[in-house]
Amino acid sequence: MDFYIKWKIKYKNTRLLFFALALFSSCLRKEEKMYTETVEGMFDTVHIISSYDKSEDEFKRKVKLYKNEMERLHKLYTIYEDIEDINNIKTINNNAGIRPVKVDADIIRLIKDSIKWNREISSKVDISAGKVIEEWEKARKEGKVPSSEELLKASECTGIDNIIINEKESTVFLKKKCTRINVGAVAKGYAAEIAADKMEREGMTSFIVSAGGNVKAVGKRSFPKKEISDLKSCREEFCIGVTLPIYNNADLDKENIYSKGKGKYLSKVSIKDMSVVTTGNYERYYILEKKLYGHIIDLDLLKPGENFASVTVITENSGFADFMSTALFLLSYEEGKELLEKINRREKIEAIWAMKNGNIEVSKGLINGENYVKYDFK
């Protein structure tokens, strides 16, 4: 959920879903069954699919559709792997400044939407900034911080105007030889949205998918769970626990106020036909000379953003939720709140900001006790 630096942390934010699954599974009648399956590999993360279905065989058939779709999209969207007989985003990068590359329509759509959101929503998320991300990746591996000169030179390769799309020919061309596309801020959520839509068209009307913490819920509970007390709307809608922004590092968490909380979650939200995506630097980072460097790069500063402990976005489209969680993480709270209010005029979107001091701020549509509950960490 953010500019993607490929660090081998495969179990990102799976805690976000386990709370939902516990509530999900406890509301079944004898004639109904809820099935859950875990698959790995695609987008270097764990995927958990949980759904009501008439039989295990039917459920597994639909899970296979999800897995096949995510594997296909992983091969298309990767910037790290050359795939035989497939022109993917790495192929586009390999041919920067050389020639247009004919690609699948799903690559065209991903790039088009990413450019549209950059222009219309926030320039904080720019898929043409791959060269800057590469400098931070290389420096991390070498155990150093990139120099200002290296970062400034890399930033000259950035700019969405360098990406030329020819929809008629289904090609993408990067004008500058040094430009690199990095779709880590949107790709996983974007793919999860496509795969979930395919499952829905196959007849799954009540299910949750977690793609490494990018949660997509379709429908609502088949049967109410009356005994829920802390968030009553979760009796009929799915309840998602938002992950605590803790590092699981003794030194870092010693002064982390969120590691002192009694609960297992930052907050809970109830959702129906919505996505929940959280962005934070607490699971992908490195430490150099006692300073933490995250993986979410602020392109204005050419260094990792550090405004918040985490930002969670709740909106319908999982790809857009991915984009927005990164954008809000890099904007100030006031800027983010203003942006959210503008977007809310045309589509439903909410956010939870976890401040570094333990304060939690939420957008207007989240009302404590009704569709949202928060916990105290002071």
PDB file of C-alpha atoms in Angstrom, residues 85-277:
ATOM      1  CA  ASP A  85       6.125 -14.471 -23.287  1.00  0.00           C
ATOM      2  CA  ILE A  86       4.662 -11.570 -21.247  1.00  0.00           C
ATOM      3  CA  ASN A  87       5.259  -7.860 -21.684  1.00  0.00           C
ATOM      4  CA  ASN A  88       4.899  -6.468 -18.174  1.00  0.00           C
ATOM      5  CA  ILE A  89       5.805  -3.235 -16.416  1.00  0.00           C
ATOM      6  CA  LYS A  90       9.423  -4.355 -16.129  1.00  0.00           C
ATOM      7  CA  THR A  91       9.425  -4.755 -19.929  1.00  0.00           C
ATOM      8  CA  ILE A  92       8.216  -1.150 -20.234  1.00  0.00           C
ATOM      9  CA  ASN A  93      11.018   0.004 -17.919  1.00  0.00           C
ATOM     10  CA  ASN A  94      13.592  -2.044 -19.836  1.00  0.00           C
ATOM     11  CA  ASN A  95      12.618  -0.241 -23.028  1.00  0.00           C
ATOM     12  CA  ALA A  96      12.526   3.299 -21.620  1.00  0.00           C
ATOM     13  CA  GLY A  97      13.673   5.787 -24.253  1.00  0.00           C
ATOM     14  CA  ILE A  98      13.949   2.991 -26.820  1.00  0.00           C
ATOM     15  CA  ARG A  99      10.536   1.873 -28.063  1.00  0.00           C
ATOM     16  CA  PRO A 100       6.836   1.579 -27.140  1.00  0.00           C
ATOM     17  CA  VAL A 101       5.864  -1.759 -25.601  1.00  0.00           C
ATOM     18  CA  LYS A 102       2.610  -3.526 -26.450  1.00  0.00           C
ATOM     19  CA  VAL A 103       0.947  -4.605 -23.197  1.00  0.00           C
ATOM     20  CA  ASP A 104      -2.204  -6.157 -21.760  1.00  0.00           C
ATOM     21  CA  ALA A 105      -5.262  -3.933 -21.312  1.00  0.00           C
ATOM     22  CA  ASP A 106      -5.061  -4.349 -17.516  1.00  0.00           C
ATOM     23  CA  ILE A 107      -1.651  -2.631 -17.540  1.00  0.00           C
ATOM     24  CA  ILE A 108      -3.077   0.222 -19.602  1.00  0.00           C
ATOM     25  CA  ARG A 109      -5.985   0.634 -17.174  1.00  0.00           C
ATOM     26  CA  LEU A 110      -3.725   0.577 -14.101  1.00  0.00           C
ATOM     27  CA  ILE A 111      -1.361   3.179 -15.539  1.00  0.00           C
ATOM     28  CA  LYS A 112      -4.203   5.373 -16.829  1.00  0.00           C
ATOM     29  CA  ASP A 113      -5.995   5.391 -13.468  1.00  0.00           C
ATOM     30  CA  SER A 114      -2.750   6.055 -11.589  1.00  0.00           C
ATOM     31  CA  ILE A 115      -2.020   9.056 -13.826  1.00  0.00           C
ATOM     32  CA  LYS A 116      -5.601  10.302 -13.506  1.00  0.00           C
ATOM     33  CA  TRP A 117      -5.498  10.105  -9.700  1.00  0.00           C
ATOM     34  CA  ASN A 118      -2.110  11.858  -9.680  1.00  0.00           C
ATOM     35  CA  ARG A 119      -3.479  14.741 -11.753  1.00  0.00           C
ATOM     36  CA  GLU A 120      -6.921  15.020 -10.193  1.00  0.00           C
ATOM     37  CA  ILE A 121      -6.391  13.904  -6.588  1.00  0.00           C
ATOM     38  CA  SER A 122      -2.789  14.210  -5.387  1.00  0.00           C
ATOM     39  CA  SER A 123       0.637  14.475  -6.988  1.00  0.00           C
ATOM     40  CA  LYS A 124       2.116  12.920  -3.832  1.00  0.00           C
ATOM     41  CA  VAL A 125       1.697   9.504  -5.470  1.00  0.00           C
ATOM     42  CA  ASP A 126       3.564   9.370  -8.772  1.00  0.00           C
ATOM     43  CA  ILE A 127       4.134   6.037 -10.523  1.00  0.00           C
ATOM     44  CA  SER A 128       6.915   7.585 -12.654  1.00  0.00           C
ATOM     45  CA  ALA A 129       9.135   7.970  -9.557  1.00  0.00           C
ATOM     46  CA  GLY A 130      10.667   4.505  -9.779  1.00  0.00           C
ATOM     47  CA  LYS A 131      14.199   5.866 -10.168  1.00  0.00           C
ATOM     48  CA  VAL A 132      13.996   7.653  -6.813  1.00  0.00           C
ATOM     49  CA  ILE A 133      12.677   4.472  -5.189  1.00  0.00           C
ATOM     50  CA  GLU A 134      15.557   2.523  -6.751  1.00  0.00           C
ATOM     51  CA  GLU A 135      18.073   4.859  -5.101  1.00  0.00           C
ATOM     52  CA  TRP A 136      16.552   4.182  -1.692  1.00  0.00           C
ATOM     53  CA  GLU A 137      16.452   0.433  -2.363  1.00  0.00           C
ATOM     54  CA  LYS A 138      20.109   0.396  -3.390  1.00  0.00           C
ATOM     55  CA  ALA A 139      21.157   2.494  -0.395  1.00  0.00           C
ATOM     56  CA  ARG A 140      19.288   0.219   2.015  1.00  0.00           C
ATOM     57  CA  LYS A 141      21.097  -2.835   0.637  1.00  0.00           C
ATOM     58  CA  GLU A 142      24.414  -1.029   0.993  1.00  0.00           C
ATOM     59  CA  GLY A 143      23.601   0.147   4.514  1.00  0.00           C
ATOM     60  CA  LYS A 144      23.651   3.856   3.821  1.00  0.00           C
ATOM     61  CA  VAL A 145      21.447   6.845   3.013  1.00  0.00           C
ATOM     62  CA  PRO A 146      21.320   8.081  -0.608  1.00  0.00           C
ATOM     63  CA  SER A 147      23.219  11.310  -1.235  1.00  0.00           C
ATOM     64  CA  SER A 148      21.366  14.485  -2.151  1.00  0.00           C
ATOM     65  CA  GLU A 149      23.124  14.470  -5.516  1.00  0.00           C
ATOM     66  CA  GLU A 150      21.963  10.922  -6.307  1.00  0.00           C
ATOM     67  CA  LEU A 151      18.384  11.695  -5.318  1.00  0.00           C
ATOM     68  CA  LEU A 152      18.232  14.966  -7.248  1.00  0.00           C
ATOM     69  CA  LYS A 153      19.566  13.248 -10.348  1.00  0.00           C
ATOM     70  CA  ALA A 154      16.980  10.463  -9.966  1.00  0.00           C
ATOM     71  CA  SER A 155      14.185  12.995  -9.482  1.00  0.00           C
ATOM     72  CA  GLU A 156      14.957  14.479 -12.908  1.00  0.00           C
ATOM     73  CA  CYS A 157      13.714  11.194 -14.380  1.00  0.00           C
ATOM     74  CA  THR A 158      10.326  11.590 -12.680  1.00  0.00           C
ATOM     75  CA  GLY A 159       7.186  13.022 -14.270  1.00  0.00           C
ATOM     76  CA  ILE A 160       3.958  11.416 -15.464  1.00  0.00           C
ATOM     77  CA  ASP A 161       4.240  13.382 -18.724  1.00  0.00           C
ATOM     78  CA  ASN A 162       7.091  10.997 -19.551  1.00  0.00           C
ATOM     79  CA  ILE A 163       4.572   8.140 -19.786  1.00  0.00           C
ATOM     80  CA  ILE A 164       2.993   7.948 -23.248  1.00  0.00           C
ATOM     81  CA  ILE A 165      -0.029   5.666 -23.636  1.00  0.00           C
ATOM     82  CA  ASN A 166      -1.372   4.705 -27.048  1.00  0.00           C
ATOM     83  CA  GLU A 167      -4.685   3.004 -26.331  1.00  0.00           C
ATOM     84  CA  LYS A 168      -5.371   2.230 -29.982  1.00  0.00           C
ATOM     85  CA  GLU A 169      -2.117   0.284 -30.249  1.00  0.00           C
ATOM     86  CA  SER A 170      -2.222  -0.793 -26.569  1.00  0.00           C
ATOM     87  CA  THR A 171       1.339   0.445 -26.021  1.00  0.00           C
ATOM     88  CA  VAL A 172       3.220   2.297 -23.300  1.00  0.00           C
ATOM     89  CA  PHE A 173       6.396   4.303 -23.961  1.00  0.00           C
ATOM     90  CA  LEU A 174       8.667   6.087 -21.507  1.00  0.00           C
ATOM     91  CA  LYS A 175      10.165   9.162 -23.186  1.00  0.00           C
ATOM     92  CA  LYS A 176      13.219   9.446 -20.924  1.00  0.00           C
ATOM     93  CA  LYS A 177      15.657   6.581 -20.879  1.00  0.00           C
ATOM     94  CA  CYS A 178      16.083   6.906 -17.104  1.00  0.00           C
ATOM     95  CA  THR A 179      12.350   6.963 -16.221  1.00  0.00           C
ATOM     96  CA  ARG A 180      11.096   3.961 -14.271  1.00  0.00           C
ATOM     97  CA  ILE A 181       7.479   3.085 -13.459  1.00  0.00           C
ATOM     98  CA  ASN A 182       6.786   1.826  -9.921  1.00  0.00           C
ATOM     99  CA  VAL A 183       3.146   0.895  -9.258  1.00  0.00           C
ATOM    100  CA  GLY A 184       3.627  -0.286  -5.675  1.00  0.00           C
ATOM    101  CA  ALA A 185       1.296   2.393  -4.333  1.00  0.00           C
ATOM    102  CA  VAL A 186      -1.673   0.978  -6.217  1.00  0.00           C
ATOM    103  CA  ALA A 187      -0.958  -2.404  -7.833  1.00  0.00           C
ATOM    104  CA  LYS A 188      -1.929  -4.826  -5.070  1.00  0.00           C
ATOM    105  CA  GLY A 189      -5.186  -3.083  -4.239  1.00  0.00           C
ATOM    106  CA  TYR A 190      -5.967  -2.588  -7.909  1.00  0.00           C
ATOM    107  CA  ALA A 191      -5.446  -6.305  -8.578  1.00  0.00           C
ATOM    108  CA  ALA A 192      -7.489  -7.327  -5.532  1.00  0.00           C
ATOM    109  CA  GLU A 193     -10.396  -5.232  -6.800  1.00  0.00           C
ATOM    110  CA  ILE A 194     -10.300  -6.979 -10.195  1.00  0.00           C
ATOM    111  CA  ALA A 195     -10.076 -10.443  -8.617  1.00  0.00           C
ATOM    112  CA  ALA A 196     -12.851  -9.765  -6.086  1.00  0.00           C
ATOM    113  CA  ASP A 197     -15.097  -8.492  -8.867  1.00  0.00           C
ATOM    114  CA  LYS A 198     -14.514 -11.726 -10.761  1.00  0.00           C
ATOM    115  CA  MET A 199     -15.459 -13.776  -7.688  1.00  0.00           C
ATOM    116  CA  GLU A 200     -18.588 -11.711  -7.219  1.00  0.00           C
ATOM    117  CA  ARG A 201     -19.603 -12.338 -10.835  1.00  0.00           C
ATOM    118  CA  GLU A 202     -19.159 -16.045 -10.145  1.00  0.00           C
ATOM    119  CA  GLY A 203     -21.834 -15.894  -7.456  1.00  0.00           C
ATOM    120  CA  MET A 204     -19.980 -15.066  -4.226  1.00  0.00           C
ATOM    121  CA  THR A 205     -22.181 -12.468  -2.547  1.00  0.00           C
ATOM    122  CA  SER A 206     -20.847 -12.444   1.004  1.00  0.00           C
ATOM    123  CA  PHE A 207     -17.073 -12.676   1.446  1.00  0.00           C
ATOM    124  CA  ILE A 208     -13.878 -11.010   2.663  1.00  0.00           C
ATOM    125  CA  VAL A 209     -10.525 -10.990   0.883  1.00  0.00           C
ATOM    126  CA  SER A 210      -7.319  -9.821   2.537  1.00  0.00           C
ATOM    127  CA  ALA A 211      -4.428  -9.296   0.140  1.00  0.00           C
ATOM    128  CA  GLY A 212      -1.680  -8.798   2.659  1.00  0.00           C
ATOM    129  CA  GLY A 213      -3.775  -6.367   4.654  1.00  0.00           C
ATOM    130  CA  ASN A 214      -5.662  -4.766   1.752  1.00  0.00           C
ATOM    131  CA  VAL A 215      -9.126  -5.859   2.879  1.00  0.00           C
ATOM    132  CA  LYS A 216     -12.084  -6.034   0.513  1.00  0.00           C
ATOM    133  CA  ALA A 217     -15.527  -6.965   1.903  1.00  0.00           C
ATOM    134  CA  VAL A 218     -18.416  -7.807  -0.418  1.00  0.00           C
ATOM    135  CA  GLY A 219     -21.972  -7.960   0.906  1.00  0.00           C
ATOM    136  CA  LYS A 220     -22.763  -8.287   4.600  1.00  0.00           C
ATOM    137  CA  ARG A 221     -23.234 -10.991   7.195  1.00  0.00           C
ATOM    138  CA  SER A 222     -25.667 -13.656   6.061  1.00  0.00           C
ATOM    139  CA  PHE A 223     -26.985 -13.832   9.618  1.00  0.00           C
ATOM    140  CA  PRO A 224     -26.793 -11.198  12.369  1.00  0.00           C
ATOM    141  CA  LYS A 225     -24.531 -11.654  15.386  1.00  0.00           C
ATOM    142  CA  LYS A 226     -26.610 -10.151  18.182  1.00  0.00           C
ATOM    143  CA  GLU A 227     -24.112 -10.488  21.030  1.00  0.00           C
ATOM    144  CA  ILE A 228     -21.693  -7.842  19.667  1.00  0.00           C
ATOM    145  CA  SER A 229     -21.670  -4.933  22.114  1.00  0.00           C
ATOM    146  CA  ASP A 230     -18.854  -2.475  21.348  1.00  0.00           C
ATOM    147  CA  LEU A 231     -19.864  -1.733  17.753  1.00  0.00           C
ATOM    148  CA  LYS A 232     -23.500  -2.588  17.149  1.00  0.00           C
ATOM    149  CA  SER A 233     -23.419  -2.076  13.382  1.00  0.00           C
ATOM    150  CA  CYS A 234     -21.067  -5.081  13.270  1.00  0.00           C
ATOM    151  CA  ARG A 235     -24.012  -7.265  14.162  1.00  0.00           C
ATOM    152  CA  GLU A 236     -25.055  -7.208  10.504  1.00  0.00           C
ATOM    153  CA  GLU A 237     -22.030  -5.770   8.686  1.00  0.00           C
ATOM    154  CA  PHE A 238     -18.478  -7.068   8.588  1.00  0.00           C
ATOM    155  CA  CYS A 239     -16.200  -5.769  11.320  1.00  0.00           C
ATOM    156  CA  ILE A 240     -12.558  -5.028  10.492  1.00  0.00           C
ATOM    157  CA  GLY A 241      -9.874  -4.538  13.110  1.00  0.00           C
ATOM    158  CA  VAL A 242      -7.289  -1.924  12.077  1.00  0.00           C
ATOM    159  CA  THR A 243      -3.735  -3.028  12.796  1.00  0.00           C
ATOM    160  CA  LEU A 244      -1.743  -1.338  15.532  1.00  0.00           C
ATOM    161  CA  PRO A 245       1.254   0.643  14.195  1.00  0.00           C
ATOM    162  CA  ILE A 246       3.851  -1.279  16.166  1.00  0.00           C
ATOM    163  CA  TYR A 247       7.280  -2.349  14.886  1.00  0.00           C
ATOM    164  CA  ASN A 248       7.661  -5.686  16.680  1.00  0.00           C
ATOM    165  CA  ASN A 249      11.121  -4.381  17.553  1.00  0.00           C
ATOM    166  CA  ALA A 250      11.966  -4.089  21.240  1.00  0.00           C
ATOM    167  CA  ASP A 251      14.033  -0.917  20.878  1.00  0.00           C
ATOM    168  CA  LEU A 252      11.587   0.901  18.611  1.00  0.00           C
ATOM    169  CA  ASP A 253       8.489  -0.140  20.531  1.00  0.00           C
ATOM    170  CA  LYS A 254       9.956   0.833  23.879  1.00  0.00           C
ATOM    171  CA  GLU A 255       8.932   4.435  23.223  1.00  0.00           C
ATOM    172  CA  ASN A 256       6.026   3.614  20.908  1.00  0.00           C
ATOM    173  CA  ILE A 257       2.800   4.627  22.602  1.00  0.00           C
ATOM    174  CA  TYR A 258       0.781   2.171  20.511  1.00  0.00           C
ATOM    175  CA  SER A 259       2.704  -0.780  21.945  1.00  0.00           C
ATOM    176  CA  LYS A 260       1.323   0.101  25.386  1.00  0.00           C
ATOM    177  CA  GLY A 261      -2.353  -0.228  24.430  1.00  0.00           C
ATOM    178  CA  LYS A 262      -4.427  -3.005  25.977  1.00  0.00           C
ATOM    179  CA  GLY A 263      -6.317  -3.876  22.807  1.00  0.00           C
ATOM    180  CA  LYS A 264      -5.152  -5.829  19.795  1.00  0.00           C
ATOM    181  CA  TYR A 265      -6.327  -3.192  17.343  1.00  0.00           C
ATOM    182  CA  LEU A 266      -6.098   0.524  16.763  1.00  0.00           C
ATOM    183  CA  SER A 267      -9.815   0.662  16.050  1.00  0.00           C
ATOM    184  CA  LYS A 268     -12.679  -1.261  14.486  1.00  0.00           C
ATOM    185  CA  VAL A 269     -14.853  -0.264  11.541  1.00  0.00           C
ATOM    186  CA  SER A 270     -18.002  -1.853  10.150  1.00  0.00           C
ATOM    187  CA  ILE A 271     -18.204  -2.123   6.378  1.00  0.00           C
ATOM    188  CA  LYS A 272     -20.335  -3.454   3.541  1.00  0.00           C
ATOM    189  CA  ASP A 273     -19.085  -3.484  -0.071  1.00  0.00           C
ATOM    190  CA  MET A 274     -16.031  -1.487   0.959  1.00  0.00           C
ATOM    191  CA  SER A 275     -12.246  -1.740   1.156  1.00  0.00           C
ATOM    192  CA  VAL A 276      -9.988  -0.977   4.111  1.00  0.00           C
ATOM    193  CA  VAL A 277      -6.304  -0.213   3.487  1.00  0.00           C
TER     194      VAL A 277
END
